[in-house]
PDB file of C-alpha atoms in Angstrom:
ATOM      1  CA  UNK A   1     -32.122 -10.269 -50.325  1.00  0.00           C
ATOM      2  CA  UNK A   2     -33.179  -8.113 -53.285  1.00  0.00           C
ATOM      3  CA  UNK A   3     -32.331  -4.588 -53.430  1.00  0.00           C
ATOM      4  CA  UNK A   4     -35.593  -3.013 -54.799  1.00  0.00           C
ATOM      5  CA  UNK A   5     -37.603  -5.073 -51.741  1.00  0.00           C
ATOM      6  CA  UNK A   6     -38.892  -1.726 -49.349  1.00  0.00           C
ATOM      7  CA  UNK A   7     -39.252  -1.008 -45.712  1.00  0.00           C
ATOM      8  CA  UNK A   8     -41.515  -3.710 -44.296  1.00  0.00           C
ATOM      9  CA  UNK A   9     -42.068  -5.225 -47.108  1.00  0.00           C
ATOM     10  CA  UNK A  10     -42.786  -8.672 -46.939  1.00  0.00           C
ATOM     11  CA  UNK A  11     -40.922 -11.031 -49.519  1.00  0.00           C
ATOM     12  CA  UNK A  12     -42.595 -14.463 -50.547  1.00  0.00           C
ATOM     13  CA  UNK A  13     -40.348 -17.048 -50.763  1.00  0.00           C
ATOM     14  CA  UNK A  14     -42.951 -20.054 -50.663  1.00  0.00           C
ATOM     15  CA  UNK A  15     -42.469 -23.026 -52.903  1.00  0.00           C
ATOM     16  CA  UNK A  16     -46.183 -24.329 -52.353  1.00  0.00           C
ATOM     17  CA  UNK A  17     -46.841 -28.234 -50.926  1.00  0.00           C
ATOM     18  CA  UNK A  18     -42.894 -27.976 -49.586  1.00  0.00           C
ATOM     19  CA  UNK A  19     -42.707 -24.704 -47.116  1.00  0.00           C
ATOM     20  CA  UNK A  20     -43.956 -20.517 -46.557  1.00  0.00           C
ATOM     21  CA  UNK A  21     -41.339 -18.270 -46.175  1.00  0.00           C
ATOM     22  CA  UNK A  22     -41.864 -14.545 -45.955  1.00  0.00           C
ATOM     23  CA  UNK A  23     -39.001 -11.865 -45.357  1.00  0.00           C
ATOM     24  CA  UNK A  24     -39.491  -8.287 -44.401  1.00  0.00           C
ATOM     25  CA  UNK A  25     -36.872  -5.551 -43.861  1.00  0.00           C
ATOM     26  CA  UNK A  26     -37.413  -3.652 -40.364  1.00  0.00           C
ATOM     27  CA  UNK A  27     -37.949   0.030 -40.023  1.00  0.00           C
ATOM     28  CA  UNK A  28     -34.905   2.319 -40.787  1.00  0.00           C
ATOM     29  CA  UNK A  29     -34.943   3.048 -36.706  1.00  0.00           C
ATOM     30  CA  UNK A  30     -33.452  -0.998 -36.783  1.00  0.00           C
ATOM     31  CA  UNK A  31     -30.873  -0.454 -39.542  1.00  0.00           C
ATOM     32  CA  UNK A  32     -27.407  -1.460 -38.550  1.00  0.00           C
ATOM     33  CA  UNK A  33     -28.615  -3.679 -35.431  1.00  0.00           C
ATOM     34  CA  UNK A  34     -31.194  -6.131 -37.487  1.00  0.00           C
ATOM     35  CA  UNK A  35     -31.033  -6.802 -40.968  1.00  0.00           C
ATOM     36  CA  UNK A  36     -34.311  -8.400 -41.468  1.00  0.00           C
ATOM     37  CA  UNK A  37     -37.152 -10.839 -40.323  1.00  0.00           C
ATOM     38  CA  UNK A  38     -37.796 -14.044 -41.848  1.00  0.00           C
ATOM     39  CA  UNK A  39     -40.555 -16.255 -40.862  1.00  0.00           C
ATOM     40  CA  UNK A  40     -40.958 -20.061 -41.527  1.00  0.00           C
ATOM     41  CA  UNK A  41     -43.579 -22.629 -42.074  1.00  0.00           C
ATOM     42  CA  UNK A  42     -42.770 -26.411 -43.637  1.00  0.00           C
ATOM     43  CA  UNK A  43     -46.207 -27.947 -44.962  1.00  0.00           C
ATOM     44  CA  UNK A  44     -45.511 -31.637 -45.943  1.00  0.00           C
ATOM     45  CA  UNK A  45     -43.835 -33.906 -44.359  1.00  0.00           C
ATOM     46  CA  UNK A  46     -40.161 -34.389 -45.481  1.00  0.00           C
ATOM     47  CA  UNK A  47     -36.233 -34.463 -44.344  1.00  0.00           C
ATOM     48  CA  UNK A  48     -34.962 -31.049 -45.374  1.00  0.00           C
ATOM     49  CA  UNK A  49     -31.199 -29.849 -45.133  1.00  0.00           C
ATOM     50  CA  UNK A  50     -29.685 -26.838 -45.593  1.00  0.00           C
ATOM     51  CA  UNK A  51     -26.279 -25.613 -44.876  1.00  0.00           C
ATOM     52  CA  UNK A  52     -25.608 -22.052 -44.136  1.00  0.00           C
ATOM     53  CA  UNK A  53     -22.020 -20.614 -45.112  1.00  0.00           C
ATOM     54  CA  UNK A  54     -19.691 -18.695 -42.364  1.00  0.00           C
ATOM     55  CA  UNK A  55     -21.341 -14.951 -42.014  1.00  0.00           C
ATOM     56  CA  UNK A  56     -21.548 -11.861 -40.067  1.00  0.00           C
ATOM     57  CA  UNK A  57     -25.782 -12.937 -38.836  1.00  0.00           C
ATOM     58  CA  UNK A  58     -26.161 -13.587 -35.581  1.00  0.00           C
ATOM     59  CA  UNK A  59     -29.765 -15.294 -34.969  1.00  0.00           C
ATOM     60  CA  UNK A  60     -32.392 -14.986 -32.491  1.00  0.00           C
ATOM     61  CA  UNK A  61     -34.884 -18.390 -33.664  1.00  0.00           C
ATOM     62  CA  UNK A  62     -38.309 -18.345 -31.979  1.00  0.00           C
ATOM     63  CA  UNK A  63     -40.146 -21.964 -32.697  1.00  0.00           C
ATOM     64  CA  UNK A  64     -43.730 -22.761 -32.837  1.00  0.00           C
ATOM     65  CA  UNK A  65     -43.525 -26.119 -33.548  1.00  0.00           C
ATOM     66  CA  UNK A  66     -40.715 -29.002 -33.985  1.00  0.00           C
ATOM     67  CA  UNK A  67     -37.347 -28.060 -33.833  1.00  0.00           C
ATOM     68  CA  UNK A  68     -34.198 -28.129 -36.384  1.00  0.00           C
ATOM     69  CA  UNK A  69     -31.147 -30.491 -35.640  1.00  0.00           C
ATOM     70  CA  UNK A  70     -28.200 -28.507 -36.318  1.00  0.00           C
ATOM     71  CA  UNK A  71     -24.656 -29.429 -36.284  1.00  0.00           C
ATOM     72  CA  UNK A  72     -21.266 -26.927 -36.671  1.00  0.00           C
ATOM     73  CA  UNK A  73     -19.421 -28.038 -38.916  1.00  0.00           C
ATOM     74  CA  UNK A  74     -20.521 -31.419 -38.989  1.00  0.00           C
ATOM     75  CA  UNK A  75     -24.159 -33.257 -40.153  1.00  0.00           C
ATOM     76  CA  UNK A  76     -25.826 -32.853 -36.764  1.00  0.00           C
ATOM     77  CA  UNK A  77     -26.668 -35.980 -34.456  1.00  0.00           C
ATOM     78  CA  UNK A  78     -29.830 -36.842 -32.610  1.00  0.00           C
ATOM     79  CA  UNK A  79     -29.123 -35.065 -29.898  1.00  0.00           C
ATOM     80  CA  UNK A  80     -28.382 -31.483 -31.579  1.00  0.00           C
ATOM     81  CA  UNK A  81     -32.026 -30.401 -31.467  1.00  0.00           C
ATOM     82  CA  UNK A  82     -32.779 -26.995 -30.758  1.00  0.00           C
ATOM     83  CA  UNK A  83     -36.420 -25.255 -30.965  1.00  0.00           C
ATOM     84  CA  UNK A  84     -36.027 -21.654 -29.296  1.00  0.00           C
ATOM     85  CA  UNK A  85     -32.255 -19.925 -29.124  1.00  0.00           C
ATOM     86  CA  UNK A  86     -29.835 -17.107 -29.994  1.00  0.00           C
ATOM     87  CA  UNK A  87     -26.785 -18.552 -32.023  1.00  0.00           C
ATOM     88  CA  UNK A  88     -23.671 -16.749 -32.455  1.00  0.00           C
ATOM     89  CA  UNK A  89     -20.472 -16.360 -34.719  1.00  0.00           C
ATOM     90  CA  UNK A  90     -19.199 -19.678 -36.175  1.00  0.00           C
ATOM     91  CA  UNK A  91     -16.599 -19.584 -38.636  1.00  0.00           C
ATOM     92  CA  UNK A  92     -17.429 -22.552 -40.690  1.00  0.00           C
ATOM     93  CA  UNK A  93     -20.723 -24.060 -42.358  1.00  0.00           C
ATOM     94  CA  UNK A  94     -23.048 -24.929 -39.581  1.00  0.00           C
ATOM     95  CA  UNK A  95     -25.989 -27.671 -40.820  1.00  0.00           C
ATOM     96  CA  UNK A  96     -29.338 -27.779 -40.605  1.00  0.00           C
ATOM     97  CA  UNK A  97     -32.212 -30.357 -41.033  1.00  0.00           C
ATOM     98  CA  UNK A  98     -35.706 -30.099 -40.126  1.00  0.00           C
ATOM     99  CA  UNK A  99     -38.890 -32.821 -40.773  1.00  0.00           C
ATOM    100  CA  UNK A 100     -40.967 -31.380 -42.014  1.00  0.00           C
ATOM    101  CA  UNK A 101     -42.699 -29.699 -39.048  1.00  0.00           C
ATOM    102  CA  UNK A 102     -40.602 -26.152 -38.274  1.00  0.00           C
ATOM    103  CA  UNK A 103     -42.340 -23.413 -37.867  1.00  0.00           C
ATOM    104  CA  UNK A 104     -40.618 -20.701 -36.635  1.00  0.00           C
ATOM    105  CA  UNK A 105     -39.849 -16.395 -36.549  1.00  0.00           C
ATOM    106  CA  UNK A 106     -35.780 -15.895 -37.379  1.00  0.00           C
ATOM    107  CA  UNK A 107     -34.565 -11.950 -36.112  1.00  0.00           C
ATOM    108  CA  UNK A 108     -31.610 -11.732 -37.915  1.00  0.00           C
ATOM    109  CA  UNK A 109     -29.033  -8.933 -35.810  1.00  0.00           C
ATOM    110  CA  UNK A 110     -25.516  -7.598 -37.406  1.00  0.00           C
ATOM    111  CA  UNK A 111     -22.828  -8.052 -34.995  1.00  0.00           C
ATOM    112  CA  UNK A 112     -22.646  -4.710 -33.746  1.00  0.00           C
ATOM    113  CA  UNK A 113     -26.495  -5.226 -33.336  1.00  0.00           C
ATOM    114  CA  UNK A 114     -26.528  -8.305 -31.262  1.00  0.00           C
ATOM    115  CA  UNK A 115     -24.180  -7.096 -28.283  1.00  0.00           C
ATOM    116  CA  UNK A 116     -27.034  -4.101 -27.680  1.00  0.00           C
ATOM    117  CA  UNK A 117     -29.911  -6.596 -27.867  1.00  0.00           C
ATOM    118  CA  UNK A 118     -28.343  -9.440 -25.751  1.00  0.00           C
ATOM    119  CA  UNK A 119     -26.653  -7.455 -23.201  1.00  0.00           C
ATOM    120  CA  UNK A 120     -24.147  -9.532 -22.764  1.00  0.00           C
ATOM    121  CA  UNK A 121     -20.529 -10.758 -23.697  1.00  0.00           C
ATOM    122  CA  UNK A 122     -20.794 -11.851 -27.515  1.00  0.00           C
ATOM    123  CA  UNK A 123     -18.254 -14.433 -26.372  1.00  0.00           C
ATOM    124  CA  UNK A 124     -20.858 -16.365 -24.477  1.00  0.00           C
ATOM    125  CA  UNK A 125     -22.495 -17.036 -27.817  1.00  0.00           C
ATOM    126  CA  UNK A 126     -19.497 -17.771 -29.957  1.00  0.00           C
ATOM    127  CA  UNK A 127     -19.448 -21.375 -31.785  1.00  0.00           C
ATOM    128  CA  UNK A 128     -22.503 -22.408 -30.263  1.00  0.00           C
ATOM    129  CA  UNK A 129     -26.641 -22.488 -29.723  1.00  0.00           C
ATOM    130  CA  UNK A 130     -28.219 -20.595 -26.629  1.00  0.00           C
ATOM    131  CA  UNK A 131     -31.195 -21.654 -25.969  1.00  0.00           C
ATOM    132  CA  UNK A 132     -33.891 -18.682 -25.433  1.00  0.00           C
ATOM    133  CA  UNK A 133     -34.507 -18.603 -21.403  1.00  0.00           C
ATOM    134  CA  UNK A 134     -31.130 -18.906 -20.998  1.00  0.00           C
ATOM    135  CA  UNK A 135     -30.399 -15.369 -22.984  1.00  0.00           C
ATOM    136  CA  UNK A 136     -34.055 -13.225 -22.981  1.00  0.00           C
ATOM    137  CA  UNK A 137     -35.553 -15.150 -19.617  1.00  0.00           C
ATOM    138  CA  UNK A 138     -39.058 -14.415 -18.737  1.00  0.00           C
ATOM    139  CA  UNK A 139     -39.292 -11.762 -21.293  1.00  0.00           C
ATOM    140  CA  UNK A 140     -38.484 -14.530 -24.374  1.00  0.00           C
ATOM    141  CA  UNK A 141     -41.168 -16.834 -23.201  1.00  0.00           C
ATOM    142  CA  UNK A 142     -43.611 -14.110 -22.822  1.00  0.00           C
ATOM    143  CA  UNK A 143     -42.737 -12.461 -27.046  1.00  0.00           C
ATOM    144  CA  UNK A 144     -42.502 -16.425 -27.685  1.00  0.00           C
ATOM    145  CA  UNK A 145     -46.645 -16.753 -26.506  1.00  0.00           C
ATOM    146  CA  UNK A 146     -47.203 -13.393 -28.030  1.00  0.00           C
ATOM    147  CA  UNK A 147     -45.690 -14.936 -31.396  1.00  0.00           C
ATOM    148  CA  UNK A 148     -47.317 -18.241 -30.934  1.00  0.00           C
ATOM    149  CA  UNK A 149     -51.003 -16.377 -30.874  1.00  0.00           C
ATOM    150  CA  UNK A 150     -50.377 -14.240 -33.637  1.00  0.00           C
ATOM    151  CA  UNK A 151     -52.427 -14.844 -36.113  1.00  0.00           C
ATOM    152  CA  UNK A 152     -50.077 -14.126 -39.137  1.00  0.00           C
ATOM    153  CA  UNK A 153     -46.913 -13.320 -40.406  1.00  0.00           C
ATOM    154  CA  UNK A 154     -47.450  -9.192 -40.835  1.00  0.00           C
ATOM    155  CA  UNK A 155     -48.187  -9.319 -36.605  1.00  0.00           C
ATOM    156  CA  UNK A 156     -45.283 -11.486 -36.226  1.00  0.00           C
ATOM    157  CA  UNK A 157     -43.361  -9.506 -37.701  1.00  0.00           C
ATOM    158  CA  UNK A 158     -44.642  -6.222 -35.736  1.00  0.00           C
ATOM    159  CA  UNK A 159     -44.078  -7.767 -32.260  1.00  0.00           C
ATOM    160  CA  UNK A 160     -40.562  -8.703 -33.235  1.00  0.00           C
ATOM    161  CA  UNK A 161     -39.800  -5.296 -34.458  1.00  0.00           C
ATOM    162  CA  UNK A 162     -41.678  -3.433 -31.198  1.00  0.00           C
ATOM    163  CA  UNK A 163     -40.158  -5.629 -28.948  1.00  0.00           C
ATOM    164  CA  UNK A 164     -36.458  -5.330 -30.080  1.00  0.00           C
ATOM    165  CA  UNK A 165     -37.214  -1.727 -30.145  1.00  0.00           C
ATOM    166  CA  UNK A 166     -38.292  -1.434 -26.893  1.00  0.00           C
ATOM    167  CA  UNK A 167     -34.958  -3.895 -25.501  1.00  0.00           C
ATOM    168  CA  UNK A 168     -32.429  -1.495 -27.045  1.00  0.00           C
ATOM    169  CA  UNK A 169     -34.241   2.073 -25.362  1.00  0.00           C
ATOM    170  CA  UNK A 170     -32.199   0.335 -22.545  1.00  0.00           C
ATOM    171  CA  UNK A 171     -28.767  -0.585 -24.093  1.00  0.00           C
ATOM    172  CA  UNK A 172     -25.463   0.644 -23.928  1.00  0.00           C
ATOM    173  CA  UNK A 173     -23.982   2.076 -26.894  1.00  0.00           C
ATOM    174  CA  UNK A 174     -21.647   0.385 -28.899  1.00  0.00           C
ATOM    175  CA  UNK A 175     -18.073   1.668 -28.175  1.00  0.00           C
ATOM    176  CA  UNK A 176     -16.884   4.219 -30.784  1.00  0.00           C
ATOM    177  CA  UNK A 177     -14.083   2.626 -31.530  1.00  0.00           C
ATOM    178  CA  UNK A 178     -15.323  -1.026 -31.986  1.00  0.00           C
ATOM    179  CA  UNK A 179     -17.827   1.034 -34.225  1.00  0.00           C
ATOM    180  CA  UNK A 180     -14.981   2.350 -36.280  1.00  0.00           C
ATOM    181  CA  UNK A 181     -12.547  -0.954 -36.790  1.00  0.00           C
ATOM    182  CA  UNK A 182     -15.518  -2.815 -37.498  1.00  0.00           C
ATOM    183  CA  UNK A 183     -16.226  -0.654 -40.040  1.00  0.00           C
ATOM    184  CA  UNK A 184     -12.853  -0.570 -41.422  1.00  0.00           C
ATOM    185  CA  UNK A 185     -12.681  -4.295 -41.864  1.00  0.00           C
ATOM    186  CA  UNK A 186     -16.086  -4.732 -43.335  1.00  0.00           C
ATOM    187  CA  UNK A 187     -15.332  -1.474 -45.880  1.00  0.00           C
ATOM    188  CA  UNK A 188     -12.176  -2.678 -46.480  1.00  0.00           C
ATOM    189  CA  UNK A 189     -13.599  -6.177 -47.899  1.00  0.00           C
ATOM    190  CA  UNK A 190     -11.430  -7.667 -44.759  1.00  0.00           C
ATOM    191  CA  UNK A 191      -7.969  -6.614 -46.749  1.00  0.00           C
ATOM    192  CA  UNK A 192      -6.994  -3.639 -44.058  1.00  0.00           C
ATOM    193  CA  UNK A 193      -4.293  -4.619 -41.532  1.00  0.00           C
ATOM    194  CA  UNK A 194      -5.321  -5.663 -37.713  1.00  0.00           C
ATOM    195  CA  UNK A 195      -2.249  -3.909 -36.378  1.00  0.00           C
ATOM    196  CA  UNK A 196      -2.774  -0.955 -38.417  1.00  0.00           C
ATOM    197  CA  UNK A 197      -6.247  -0.352 -36.572  1.00  0.00           C
ATOM    198  CA  UNK A 198      -4.377  -1.531 -33.469  1.00  0.00           C
ATOM    199  CA  UNK A 199      -2.146   1.284 -33.880  1.00  0.00           C
ATOM    200  CA  UNK A 200      -4.630   4.209 -34.805  1.00  0.00           C
ATOM    201  CA  UNK A 201      -6.687   2.931 -32.409  1.00  0.00           C
ATOM    202  CA  UNK A 202      -3.709   3.559 -29.255  1.00  0.00           C
ATOM    203  CA  UNK A 203      -4.474  -0.678 -28.642  1.00  0.00           C
ATOM    204  CA  UNK A 204      -2.416  -3.426 -28.568  1.00  0.00           C
ATOM    205  CA  UNK A 205      -3.938  -6.338 -30.733  1.00  0.00           C
ATOM    206  CA  UNK A 206      -4.092  -7.760 -27.460  1.00  0.00           C
ATOM    207  CA  UNK A 207      -6.604  -5.494 -26.167  1.00  0.00           C
ATOM    208  CA  UNK A 208      -8.100  -5.198 -29.696  1.00  0.00           C
ATOM    209  CA  UNK A 209      -8.699  -9.060 -30.330  1.00  0.00           C
ATOM    210  CA  UNK A 210     -10.239  -9.094 -26.650  1.00  0.00           C
ATOM    211  CA  UNK A 211     -12.762  -6.111 -27.050  1.00  0.00           C
ATOM    212  CA  UNK A 212     -13.750  -7.331 -30.099  1.00  0.00           C
ATOM    213  CA  UNK A 213     -14.828 -11.056 -28.473  1.00  0.00           C
ATOM    214  CA  UNK A 214     -16.578  -9.249 -25.848  1.00  0.00           C
ATOM    215  CA  UNK A 215     -18.356  -7.161 -28.763  1.00  0.00           C
ATOM    216  CA  UNK A 216     -19.441  -9.449 -31.254  1.00  0.00           C
ATOM    217  CA  UNK A 217     -17.765 -13.082 -30.097  1.00  0.00           C
ATOM    218  CA  UNK A 218     -14.822 -13.038 -32.419  1.00  0.00           C
ATOM    219  CA  UNK A 219     -11.414 -11.252 -33.526  1.00  0.00           C
ATOM    220  CA  UNK A 220     -10.504  -9.336 -35.822  1.00  0.00           C
ATOM    221  CA  UNK A 221      -8.911 -11.549 -37.962  1.00  0.00           C
ATOM    222  CA  UNK A 222     -11.753 -14.504 -37.734  1.00  0.00           C
ATOM    223  CA  UNK A 223     -13.694 -11.097 -39.008  1.00  0.00           C
ATOM    224  CA  UNK A 224     -11.386 -10.630 -41.808  1.00  0.00           C
ATOM    225  CA  UNK A 225     -11.715 -14.061 -42.800  1.00  0.00           C
ATOM    226  CA  UNK A 226     -15.335 -14.134 -42.828  1.00  0.00           C
ATOM    227  CA  UNK A 227     -15.900 -10.674 -44.899  1.00  0.00           C
ATOM    228  CA  UNK A 228     -12.840 -11.713 -47.456  1.00  0.00           C
ATOM    229  CA  UNK A 229     -14.868 -15.319 -47.790  1.00  0.00           C
ATOM    230  CA  UNK A 230     -18.020 -13.830 -48.355  1.00  0.00           C
ATOM    231  CA  UNK A 231     -16.433 -11.156 -50.567  1.00  0.00           C
ATOM    232  CA  UNK A 232     -15.350 -13.763 -53.136  1.00  0.00           C
ATOM    233  CA  UNK A 233     -18.087 -15.477 -52.667  1.00  0.00           C
ATOM    234  CA  UNK A 234     -20.367 -12.895 -54.308  1.00  0.00           C
ATOM    235  CA  UNK A 235     -17.959 -12.046 -57.035  1.00  0.00           C
ATOM    236  CA  UNK A 236     -18.453 -15.516 -58.404  1.00  0.00           C
ATOM    237  CA  UNK A 237     -21.655 -15.449 -58.648  1.00  0.00           C
ATOM    238  CA  UNK A 238     -21.447 -12.041 -60.136  1.00  0.00           C
ATOM    239  CA  UNK A 239     -19.749 -12.535 -62.827  1.00  0.00           C
ATOM    240  CA  UNK A 240     -17.725 -15.883 -64.665  1.00  0.00           C
ATOM    241  CA  UNK A 241     -15.712 -17.314 -62.246  1.00  0.00           C
ATOM    242  CA  UNK A 242     -12.259 -16.314 -62.812  1.00  0.00           C
ATOM    243  CA  UNK A 243     -10.949 -17.902 -59.445  1.00  0.00           C
ATOM    244  CA  UNK A 244      -7.107 -16.823 -59.906  1.00  0.00           C
ATOM    245  CA  UNK A 245      -8.401 -12.979 -60.533  1.00  0.00           C
ATOM    246  CA  UNK A 246     -10.776 -13.006 -57.621  1.00  0.00           C
ATOM    247  CA  UNK A 247      -8.307 -14.898 -55.012  1.00  0.00           C
ATOM    248  CA  UNK A 248      -6.349 -11.564 -55.682  1.00  0.00           C
ATOM    249  CA  UNK A 249      -8.970  -8.706 -55.417  1.00  0.00           C
ATOM    250  CA  UNK A 250     -10.496 -10.486 -52.411  1.00  0.00           C
ATOM    251  CA  UNK A 251      -6.536 -10.286 -50.656  1.00  0.00           C
ATOM    252  CA  UNK A 252      -5.307 -14.131 -50.636  1.00  0.00           C
ATOM    253  CA  UNK A 253      -2.399 -14.879 -51.074  1.00  0.00           C
ATOM    254  CA  UNK A 254      -2.844 -16.921 -53.786  1.00  0.00           C
ATOM    255  CA  UNK A 255      -6.360 -19.377 -55.635  1.00  0.00           C
ATOM    256  CA  UNK A 256      -4.725 -22.212 -53.031  1.00  0.00           C
ATOM    257  CA  UNK A 257      -4.746 -20.118 -50.288  1.00  0.00           C
ATOM    258  CA  UNK A 258      -8.186 -18.980 -51.343  1.00  0.00           C
ATOM    259  CA  UNK A 259      -9.714 -22.670 -51.625  1.00  0.00           C
ATOM    260  CA  UNK A 260      -8.303 -23.503 -48.048  1.00  0.00           C
ATOM    261  CA  UNK A 261     -10.567 -21.129 -46.802  1.00  0.00           C
ATOM    262  CA  UNK A 262     -13.492 -22.148 -48.559  1.00  0.00           C
ATOM    263  CA  UNK A 263     -13.214 -25.239 -47.626  1.00  0.00           C
ATOM    264  CA  UNK A 264     -12.538 -24.076 -43.448  1.00  0.00           C
ATOM    265  CA  UNK A 265     -15.660 -21.510 -43.682  1.00  0.00           C
ATOM    266  CA  UNK A 266     -18.224 -23.089 -46.339  1.00  0.00           C
ATOM    267  CA  UNK A 267     -17.030 -26.819 -45.961  1.00  0.00           C
ATOM    268  CA  UNK A 268     -16.353 -26.992 -50.212  1.00  0.00           C
ATOM    269  CA  UNK A 269     -14.486 -25.885 -52.619  1.00  0.00           C
ATOM    270  CA  UNK A 270     -15.702 -22.280 -54.643  1.00  0.00           C
ATOM    271  CA  UNK A 271     -16.219 -24.351 -57.319  1.00  0.00           C
ATOM    272  CA  UNK A 272     -19.125 -25.999 -55.836  1.00  0.00           C
ATOM    273  CA  UNK A 273     -20.210 -23.176 -53.913  1.00  0.00           C
ATOM    274  CA  UNK A 274     -20.251 -20.220 -56.873  1.00  0.00           C
ATOM    275  CA  UNK A 275     -23.217 -22.675 -58.881  1.00  0.00           C
ATOM    276  CA  UNK A 276     -25.227 -22.681 -55.844  1.00  0.00           C
TER     277      UNK A 276
END
């Protein structure tokens, strides 16, 4: 998302005759909890395909029309249909297909923000899509109805922000140790040694991994892999790619190691992803 985009300003990325897409940065009160909110509606018949690479986004999707076909690490099958759901972190590519009649709003949570909002161990969402009723119950059903009845995207964004803010008022705070360890991994670009984090906390690596699984759904080692991958991908798109330099800068053992990680986390080679 462009860095010049202002709070509560809506960004239009629609393509006439295919789909409309609007995004909004949330209120500053949701910093560190919600990264953005997206509204999406398809306006023409067709078969749309998209691949999302491993990321640190935990989406809540609320649909008002046809479901999406979603496959984790594979092409979705006939039974892989999801409308309103929450999805946990997944260390691999996600294949998404739609068929010209999708319409939804998506609230994108940070990993730590998702734990507070959903109020359940994030390991229950890891590598899966969980239907709206199972994560938010009657509250989610009522929210879906209000969003579906809203007259425009701005109203829907306002409703979604209000709902998230109200739910967070009753949420437990993230343990300081987890927040500190998470920030250390992010700030280091995934290069900090997990053993050093555990040592500074006075925890065993097993206890650290279990606490991370509860808080964000994956262990610190997997988190570091996703952070390194996204940093390498970003570097490749901002400069003429010298893959050996990028591999070294991002903490990979060598270029071959980076290539393996790209294939695991994105389903393709670095050279193919850098031009997309």
